[in-house]
XYZ file of C-alpha atoms in Angstrom:
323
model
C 70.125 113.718 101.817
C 68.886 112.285 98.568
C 70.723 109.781 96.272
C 69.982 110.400 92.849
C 71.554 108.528 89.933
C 71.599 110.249 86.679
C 71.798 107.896 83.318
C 73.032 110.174 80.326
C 76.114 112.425 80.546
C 74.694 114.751 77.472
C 73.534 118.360 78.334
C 70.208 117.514 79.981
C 71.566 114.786 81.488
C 74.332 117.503 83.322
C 71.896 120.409 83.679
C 70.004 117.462 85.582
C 72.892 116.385 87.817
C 73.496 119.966 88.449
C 69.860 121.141 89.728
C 69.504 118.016 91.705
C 73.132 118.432 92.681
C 71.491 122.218 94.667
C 69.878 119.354 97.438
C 70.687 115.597 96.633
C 73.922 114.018 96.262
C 74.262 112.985 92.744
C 75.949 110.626 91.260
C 76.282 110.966 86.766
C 76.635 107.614 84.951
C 77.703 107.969 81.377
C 79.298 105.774 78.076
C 81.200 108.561 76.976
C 84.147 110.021 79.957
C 84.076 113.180 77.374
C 80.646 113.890 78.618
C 81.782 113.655 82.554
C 84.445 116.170 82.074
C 81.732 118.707 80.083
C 80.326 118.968 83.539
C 83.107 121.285 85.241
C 83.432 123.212 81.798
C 79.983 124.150 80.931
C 78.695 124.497 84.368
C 78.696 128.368 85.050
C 77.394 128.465 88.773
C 78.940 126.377 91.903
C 76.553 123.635 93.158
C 76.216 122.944 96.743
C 77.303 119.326 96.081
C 79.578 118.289 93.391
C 78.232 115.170 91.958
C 80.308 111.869 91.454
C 81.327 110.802 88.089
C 80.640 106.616 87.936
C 82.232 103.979 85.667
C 78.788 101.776 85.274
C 81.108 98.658 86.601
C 80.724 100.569 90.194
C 77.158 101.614 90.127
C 76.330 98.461 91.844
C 77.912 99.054 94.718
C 76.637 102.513 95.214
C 73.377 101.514 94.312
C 73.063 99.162 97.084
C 74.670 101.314 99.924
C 72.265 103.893 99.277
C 68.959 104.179 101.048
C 65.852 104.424 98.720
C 68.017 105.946 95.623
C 65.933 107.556 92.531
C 66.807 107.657 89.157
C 66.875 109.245 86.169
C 67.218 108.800 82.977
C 68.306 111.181 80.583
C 69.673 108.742 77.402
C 68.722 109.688 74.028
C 65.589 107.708 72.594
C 67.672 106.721 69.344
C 69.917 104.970 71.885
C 67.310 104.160 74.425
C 66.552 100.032 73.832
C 70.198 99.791 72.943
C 71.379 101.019 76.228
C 68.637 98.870 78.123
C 69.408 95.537 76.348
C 73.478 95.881 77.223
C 72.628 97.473 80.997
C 73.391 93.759 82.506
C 74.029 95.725 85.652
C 71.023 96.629 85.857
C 69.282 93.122 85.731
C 69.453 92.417 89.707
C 68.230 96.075 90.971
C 65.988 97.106 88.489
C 62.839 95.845 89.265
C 62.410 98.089 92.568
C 64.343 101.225 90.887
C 62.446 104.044 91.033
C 62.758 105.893 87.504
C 62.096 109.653 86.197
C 62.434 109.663 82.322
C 64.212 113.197 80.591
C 64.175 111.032 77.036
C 61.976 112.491 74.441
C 61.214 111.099 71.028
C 59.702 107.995 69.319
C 61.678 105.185 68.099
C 62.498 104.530 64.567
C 61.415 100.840 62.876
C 58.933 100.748 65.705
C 56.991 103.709 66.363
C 57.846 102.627 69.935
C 56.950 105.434 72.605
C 60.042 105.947 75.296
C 57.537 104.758 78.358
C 56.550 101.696 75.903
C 60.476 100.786 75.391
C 60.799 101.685 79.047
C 57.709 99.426 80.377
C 59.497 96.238 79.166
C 62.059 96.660 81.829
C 60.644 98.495 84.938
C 57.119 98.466 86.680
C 55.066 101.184 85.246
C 53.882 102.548 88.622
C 57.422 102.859 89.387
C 58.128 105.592 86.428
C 57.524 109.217 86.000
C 57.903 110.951 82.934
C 59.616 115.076 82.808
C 58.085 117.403 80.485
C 57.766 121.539 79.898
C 60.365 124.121 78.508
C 63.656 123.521 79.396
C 67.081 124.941 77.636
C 69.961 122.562 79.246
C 72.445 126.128 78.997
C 69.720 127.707 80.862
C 68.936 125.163 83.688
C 73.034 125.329 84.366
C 72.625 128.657 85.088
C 70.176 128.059 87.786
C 68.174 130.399 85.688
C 64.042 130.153 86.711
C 61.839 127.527 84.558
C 58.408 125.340 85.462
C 58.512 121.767 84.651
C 55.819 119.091 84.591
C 55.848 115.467 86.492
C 53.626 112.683 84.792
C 53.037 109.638 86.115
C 50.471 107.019 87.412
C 52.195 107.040 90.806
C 51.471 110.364 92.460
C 53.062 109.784 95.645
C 56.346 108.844 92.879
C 55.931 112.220 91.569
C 55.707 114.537 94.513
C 59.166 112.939 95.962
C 61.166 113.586 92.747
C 59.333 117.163 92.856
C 60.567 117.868 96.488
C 64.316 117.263 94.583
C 64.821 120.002 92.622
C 65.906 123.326 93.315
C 64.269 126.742 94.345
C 64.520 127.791 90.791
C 62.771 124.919 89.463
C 58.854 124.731 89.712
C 57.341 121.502 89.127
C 53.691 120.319 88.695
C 52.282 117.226 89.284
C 50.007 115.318 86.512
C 48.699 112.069 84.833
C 49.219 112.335 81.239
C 52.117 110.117 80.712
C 51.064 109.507 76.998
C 50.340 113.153 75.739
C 54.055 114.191 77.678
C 55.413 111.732 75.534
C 53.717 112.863 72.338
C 54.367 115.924 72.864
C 57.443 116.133 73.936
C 58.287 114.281 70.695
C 56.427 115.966 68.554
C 57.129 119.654 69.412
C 60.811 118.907 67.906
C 59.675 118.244 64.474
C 57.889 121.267 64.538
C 60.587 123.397 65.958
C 62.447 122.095 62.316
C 59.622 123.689 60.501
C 60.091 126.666 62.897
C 64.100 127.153 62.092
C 63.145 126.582 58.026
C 60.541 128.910 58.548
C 63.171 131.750 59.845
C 65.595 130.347 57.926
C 63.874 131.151 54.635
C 62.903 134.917 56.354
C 59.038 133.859 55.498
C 58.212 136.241 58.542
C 56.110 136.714 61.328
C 52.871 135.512 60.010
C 53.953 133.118 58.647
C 55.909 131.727 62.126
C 52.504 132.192 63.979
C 50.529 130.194 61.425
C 53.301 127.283 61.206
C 53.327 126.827 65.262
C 49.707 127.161 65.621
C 48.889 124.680 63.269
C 51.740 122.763 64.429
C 50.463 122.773 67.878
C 46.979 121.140 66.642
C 48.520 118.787 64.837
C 50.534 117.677 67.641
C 47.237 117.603 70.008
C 45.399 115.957 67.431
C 47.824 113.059 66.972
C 47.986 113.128 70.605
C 44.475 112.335 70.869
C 44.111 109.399 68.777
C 46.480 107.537 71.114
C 44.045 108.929 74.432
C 46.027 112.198 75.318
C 44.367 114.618 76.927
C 43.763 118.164 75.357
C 44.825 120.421 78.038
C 48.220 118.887 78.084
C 49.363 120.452 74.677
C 47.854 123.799 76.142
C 50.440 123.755 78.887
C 53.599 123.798 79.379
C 54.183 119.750 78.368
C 52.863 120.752 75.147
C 52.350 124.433 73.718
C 55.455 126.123 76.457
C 57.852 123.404 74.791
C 56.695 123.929 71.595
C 56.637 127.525 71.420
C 60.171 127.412 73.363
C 61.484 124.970 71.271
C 61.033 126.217 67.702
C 62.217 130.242 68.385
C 65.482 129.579 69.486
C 69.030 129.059 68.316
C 69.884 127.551 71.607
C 67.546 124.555 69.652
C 69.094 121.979 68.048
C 66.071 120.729 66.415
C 65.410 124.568 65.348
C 69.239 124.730 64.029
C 68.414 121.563 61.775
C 65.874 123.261 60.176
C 68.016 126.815 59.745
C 70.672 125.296 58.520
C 68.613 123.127 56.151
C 67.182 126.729 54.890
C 70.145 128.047 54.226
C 71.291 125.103 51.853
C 73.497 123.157 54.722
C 72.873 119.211 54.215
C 71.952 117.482 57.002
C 74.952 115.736 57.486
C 76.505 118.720 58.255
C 74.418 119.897 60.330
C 74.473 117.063 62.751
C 77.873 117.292 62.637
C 78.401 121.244 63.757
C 75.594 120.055 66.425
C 78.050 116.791 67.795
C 75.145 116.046 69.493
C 70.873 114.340 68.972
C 68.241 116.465 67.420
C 65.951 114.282 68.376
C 63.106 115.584 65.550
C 65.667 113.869 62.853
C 64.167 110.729 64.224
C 61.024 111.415 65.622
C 59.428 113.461 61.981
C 60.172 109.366 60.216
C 58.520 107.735 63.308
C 55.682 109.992 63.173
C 55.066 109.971 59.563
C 54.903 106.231 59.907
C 52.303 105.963 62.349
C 50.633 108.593 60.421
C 50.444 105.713 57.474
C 49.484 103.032 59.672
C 46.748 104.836 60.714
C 45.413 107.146 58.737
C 46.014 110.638 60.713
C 46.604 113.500 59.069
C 49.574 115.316 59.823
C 50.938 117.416 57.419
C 53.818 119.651 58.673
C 55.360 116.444 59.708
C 54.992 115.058 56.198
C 56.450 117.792 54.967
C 59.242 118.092 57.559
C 60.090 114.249 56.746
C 60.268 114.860 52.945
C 62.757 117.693 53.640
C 65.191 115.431 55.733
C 64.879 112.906 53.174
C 66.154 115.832 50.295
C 63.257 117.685 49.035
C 63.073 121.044 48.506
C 63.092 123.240 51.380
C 61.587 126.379 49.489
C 58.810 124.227 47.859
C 58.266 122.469 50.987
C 56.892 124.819 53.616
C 55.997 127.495 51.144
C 53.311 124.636 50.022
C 52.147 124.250 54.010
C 51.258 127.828 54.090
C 49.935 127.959 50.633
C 46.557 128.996 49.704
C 46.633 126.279 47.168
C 43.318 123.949 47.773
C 44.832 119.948 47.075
């Protein structure tokens, strides 16, 4: 039986623990006890092993008595380098812990990708990076979904594959940079996507916004050496397309709630929890500066967070208007 330690006690981090839960003994490591307790509430089908709720001041111990643990880390990027720089207890194990990343997003000040953050603390070769569409509500269900596994390490990759569950299928690739992009990415376009039905602009109009979305994320993508075919899969176009159609969304709620004159404020605080676009749409606009890409729907996503017009501002994306 597998050890498997899981960083982050927010809802991927517990639809994690519970489909690893189905063959691995898993133990959940969180800053909030709140978050430990969600577990038994929101988890609607019995797991065949119930994992173990850790204070971080006994993860040591555990750690060490287990034989070839993995990890996984499911922390929000906003809070990723923060959580890093205080995990002293980290210091004397980490540099043979196996890692698989569940963070999405780019941070702010930076423009820091979460394997960059990530890279200044464990080996490369010893990370792999989750991707594809995934509701956390859904995964606690044990409902069916695919999921992708990037890494360098193949070998890495196949033995967090043979983890999860029957209901989970998982694919093996290399494109730890275009996962990251796009994982990031598809959130501030799932913000357009809520505005978009939000505002009742229609069906058209949805299909133009996420198709053009989608090529903006793979074009972006490609300027950092992303591969093409990732967006067209389920890293890139299944998230996306998942992503920004449903209320179970919280990046698509920020953007409905935005259309229908909510502040943001007030929308992050009906959420109580990271809508990870919020941050990403500034980071992205800022490499976008730096370095000249052109990436409009994010522009215009960013200028809405920051208070502009929400009518004014996607009407303009899918105007005929020639600037």
């Amino acid at each position: 039986m597998q050890d498997i330690f899981v960083f982050g006690g927010g809802a991927w981090g517990l639809a994690l623990a519970f489909a690893f839960s189905q063959k691995n003994r898993v133990f959940i490591l969180s800053r909030r006890k709140l978050n430990l307790i969600r577990y038994d509430t929101s988890m609607t089908q019995d797991s065949s092993i119930t994992p173990y709720q850790l204070e971080y001041d006994d993860f040591l111990s555990c750690y060490k008595n287990s034989n070839n643990p993995l990890c996984v880390i499911a922390i929000a990027s906003a809070f990723l380098r923060d959580f890093m720089e205080k995990a002293n207890f980290l210091s004397s194990v980490r540099h043979d812990m196996q890692v698989l990343v569940a963070s999405k997003g780019i941070e702010q000040g930076s423009g820091a990708f979460v394997n960059e953050i990530l890279e200044q603390y464990f080996r490369a070769d010893s990370m792999c990076y989750l991707a594809g569409p995934s509701f956390a509500k859904e995964v606690m269900k044990g409902l069916p979904c695919a999921l992708v596994i990037h890494s360098s390490n193949e070998n890495l990759s196949k033995r967090y594959a043979q983890c999860f569950p029957d209901f989970i299928k998982t694919y093996v690739q290399n494109d730890v940079i275009g996962a990251e992009i796009a994982g990031a990415y598809k959130n501030v376009i799932a913000i357009a996507g809520g505005i978009c039905d939000g505002l009742e602009l229609g069906n058209n109009a949805k299909a133009s916004l996420l198709s053009r979305g989608l090529v903006e994320m793979a074009r972006f993508g490609a300027f950092f050496g992303a591969k093409q075919e990732t967006f067209l899969g389920l890293s890139g176009s299944g998230d996306l397309f998942l992503t920004s159609n449903s209320t179970m969304s919280r990046n698509y709620r920020v953007g409905f709630g935005l259309a229908n004159n909510k502040s943001l404020e007030q929308i992050l605080n009906e959420l109580g929890e990271v809508a990870e676009g919020v941050y990403s749409a500034k980071s992205i606009v800022q490499i976008s500066k730096k370095h000249n890409l052109y990436t409009p729907i994010a522009f215009e996503v960013q200028a809405i967070l920051e208070g502009g017009s929400v009518q004014s501002g996607l009407k303009n994306l899918l105007s005929n208007k020639r600037k």
